[in-house]
Amino acid sequence: MTGARRTTATGSPGYADGRDIPDADATTGLSPPLRFGEVSPHRVWYAVAR
């Protein structure tokens, strides 16, 4: 869950402009772990809400 930890620790600078560019460091990287069930949406929500 490094994407969620990084997002909660630093925010997501550049996300608004770089979210559609996969190799940009502006994405959270959470799509694959969510897609393959490695992390639940509830766990991500809880990490961000804290």
GROMACS .gro file of N, CA and C in nm:
model
  150
    1MET      N    1   0.083  -0.120   0.000
    1MET     CA    2   0.000   0.000   0.000
    1MET      C    3   0.087   0.125   0.000
    2THR      N    4   0.196   0.123  -0.069
    2THR     CA    5   0.286   0.237  -0.071
    2THR      C    6   0.224   0.358  -0.139
    3GLY      N    7   0.138   0.337  -0.239
    3GLY     CA    8   0.072   0.450  -0.304
    3GLY      C    9  -0.014   0.529  -0.208
    4ALA      N   10  -0.090   0.459  -0.125
    4ALA     CA   11  -0.175   0.528  -0.027
    4ALA      C   12  -0.090   0.596   0.079
    5ARG      N   13   0.014   0.530   0.126
    5ARG     CA   14   0.101   0.592   0.226
    5ARG      C   15   0.168   0.716   0.171
    6ARG      N   16   0.217   0.707   0.048
    6ARG     CA   17   0.281   0.823  -0.013
    6ARG      C   18   0.182   0.936  -0.032
    7THR      N   19   0.061   0.903  -0.075
    7THR     CA   20  -0.041   1.005  -0.097
    7THR      C   21  -0.081   1.073   0.032
    8THR      N   22  -0.095   0.997   0.140
    8THR     CA   23  -0.134   1.058   0.267
    8THR      C   24  -0.020   1.136   0.329
    9ALA      N   25   0.103   1.094   0.305
    9ALA     CA   26   0.218   1.162   0.365
    9ALA      C   27   0.251   1.293   0.294
   10THR      N   28   0.239   1.294   0.161
   10THR     CA   29   0.284   1.411   0.086
   10THR      C   30   0.172   1.480   0.009
   11GLY      N   31   0.051   1.429   0.017
   11GLY     CA   32  -0.053   1.478  -0.071
   11GLY      C   33  -0.024   1.419  -0.208
   12SER      N   34  -0.072   1.476  -0.310
   12SER     CA   35  -0.040   1.428  -0.444
   12SER      C   36  -0.008   1.547  -0.533
   13PRO      N   37   0.112   1.603  -0.515
   13PRO     CA   38   0.149   1.721  -0.593
   13PRO      C   39   0.149   1.689  -0.743
   14GLY      N   40   0.089   1.775  -0.820
   14GLY     CA   41   0.084   1.757  -0.964
   14GLY      C   42  -0.023   1.662  -1.012
   15TYR      N   43  -0.105   1.610  -0.923
   15TYR     CA   44  -0.206   1.511  -0.963
   15TYR      C   45  -0.304   1.568  -1.065
   16ALA      N   46  -0.349   1.688  -1.044
   16ALA     CA   47  -0.449   1.747  -1.133
   16ALA      C   48  -0.399   1.755  -1.277
   17ASP      N   49  -0.272   1.785  -1.295
   17ASP     CA   50  -0.217   1.798  -1.430
   17ASP      C   51  -0.157   1.668  -1.483
   18GLY      N   52  -0.104   1.583  -1.395
   18GLY     CA   53  -0.033   1.466  -1.441
   18GLY      C   54  -0.104   1.334  -1.424
   19ARG      N   55  -0.229   1.335  -1.382
   19ARG     CA   56  -0.298   1.209  -1.353
   19ARG      C   57  -0.323   1.124  -1.476
   20ASP      N   58  -0.325   1.183  -1.593
   20ASP     CA   59  -0.350   1.106  -1.716
   20ASP      C   60  -0.221   1.058  -1.782
   21ILE      N   61  -0.108   1.081  -1.718
   21ILE     CA   62   0.021   1.040  -1.773
   21ILE      C   63   0.077   0.931  -1.681
   22PRO      N   64   0.062   0.803  -1.719
   22PRO     CA   65   0.097   0.693  -1.629
   22PRO      C   66   0.240   0.693  -1.578
   23ASP      N   67   0.336   0.734  -1.659
   23ASP     CA   68   0.475   0.729  -1.611
   23ASP      C   69   0.516   0.855  -1.536
   24ALA      N   70   0.425   0.951  -1.522
   24ALA     CA   71   0.453   1.069  -1.440
   24ALA      C   72   0.442   1.029  -1.294
   25ASP      N   73   0.517   1.094  -1.209
   25ASP     CA   74   0.516   1.060  -1.066
   25ASP      C   75   0.396   1.122  -0.995
   26ALA      N   76   0.299   1.170  -1.072
   26ALA     CA   77   0.182   1.236  -1.013
   26ALA      C   78   0.070   1.139  -0.981
   27THR      N   79   0.082   1.015  -1.027
   27THR     CA   80  -0.024   0.918  -0.999
   27THR      C   81   0.001   0.847  -0.866
   28THR      N   82  -0.102   0.790  -0.809
   28THR     CA   83  -0.088   0.721  -0.680
   28THR      C   84  -0.036   0.579  -0.696
   29GLY      N   85  -0.054   0.520  -0.812
   29GLY     CA   86  -0.010   0.382  -0.833
   29GLY      C   87  -0.101   0.280  -0.766
   30LEU      N   88  -0.220   0.321  -0.730
   30LEU     CA   89  -0.311   0.231  -0.659
   30LEU      C   90  -0.399   0.145  -0.750
   31SER      N   91  -0.406   0.175  -0.878
   31SER     CA   92  -0.495   0.098  -0.965
   31SER      C   93  -0.463  -0.051  -0.968
   32PRO      N   94  -0.338  -0.093  -0.991
   32PRO     CA   95  -0.311  -0.238  -0.992
   32PRO      C   96  -0.343  -0.307  -0.858
   33PRO      N   97  -0.298  -0.254  -0.743
   33PRO     CA   98  -0.332  -0.322  -0.618
   33PRO      C   99  -0.483  -0.329  -0.592
   34LEU      N  100  -0.557  -0.226  -0.630
   34LEU     CA  101  -0.702  -0.229  -0.614
   34LEU      C  102  -0.764  -0.331  -0.709
   35ARG      N  103  -0.718  -0.331  -0.833
   35ARG     CA  104  -0.773  -0.421  -0.935
   35ARG      C  105  -0.755  -0.568  -0.898
   36PHE      N  106  -0.638  -0.603  -0.845
   36PHE     CA  107  -0.607  -0.742  -0.816
   36PHE      C  108  -0.636  -0.782  -0.672
   37GLY      N  109  -0.701  -0.694  -0.598
   37GLY     CA  110  -0.745  -0.728  -0.463
   37GLY      C  111  -0.636  -0.731  -0.359
   38GLU      N  112  -0.521  -0.669  -0.388
   38GLU     CA  113  -0.412  -0.666  -0.291
   38GLU      C  114  -0.441  -0.570  -0.177
   39VAL      N  115  -0.528  -0.474  -0.204
   39VAL     CA  116  -0.569  -0.377  -0.103
   39VAL      C  117  -0.716  -0.346  -0.126
   40SER      N  118  -0.790  -0.325  -0.020
   40SER     CA  119  -0.933  -0.298  -0.035
   40SER      C  120  -0.957  -0.148  -0.044
   41PRO      N  121  -1.063  -0.108  -0.114
   41PRO     CA  122  -1.098   0.033  -0.120
   41PRO      C  123  -1.122   0.091   0.020
   42HIS      N  124  -1.178   0.011   0.110
   42HIS     CA  125  -1.203   0.059   0.246
   42HIS      C  126  -1.072   0.092   0.317
   43ARG      N  127  -0.971   0.008   0.299
   43ARG     CA  128  -0.842   0.034   0.364
   43ARG      C  129  -0.777   0.162   0.311
   44VAL      N  130  -0.787   0.184   0.180
   44VAL     CA  131  -0.734   0.308   0.122
   44VAL      C  132  -0.811   0.427   0.177
   45TRP      N  133  -0.943   0.417   0.180
   45TRP     CA  134  -1.025   0.527   0.232
   45TRP      C  135  -0.986   0.558   0.376
   46TYR      N  136  -0.970   0.454   0.458
   46TYR     CA  137  -0.935   0.473   0.598
   46TYR      C  138  -0.798   0.539   0.613
   47ALA      N  139  -0.702   0.497   0.532
   47ALA     CA  140  -0.567   0.556   0.539
   47ALA      C  141  -0.569   0.703   0.501
   48VAL      N  142  -0.648   0.737   0.401
   48VAL     CA  143  -0.656   0.877   0.357
   48VAL      C  144  -0.734   0.961   0.457
   49ALA      N  145  -0.838   0.903   0.518
   49ALA     CA  146  -0.922   0.977   0.612
   49ALA      C  147  -0.849   1.011   0.741
   50ARG      N  148  -0.750   0.930   0.778
   50ARG     CA  149  -0.677   0.955   0.903
   50ARG      C  150  -0.592   1.072   0.892
   0.00000   0.00000   0.00000
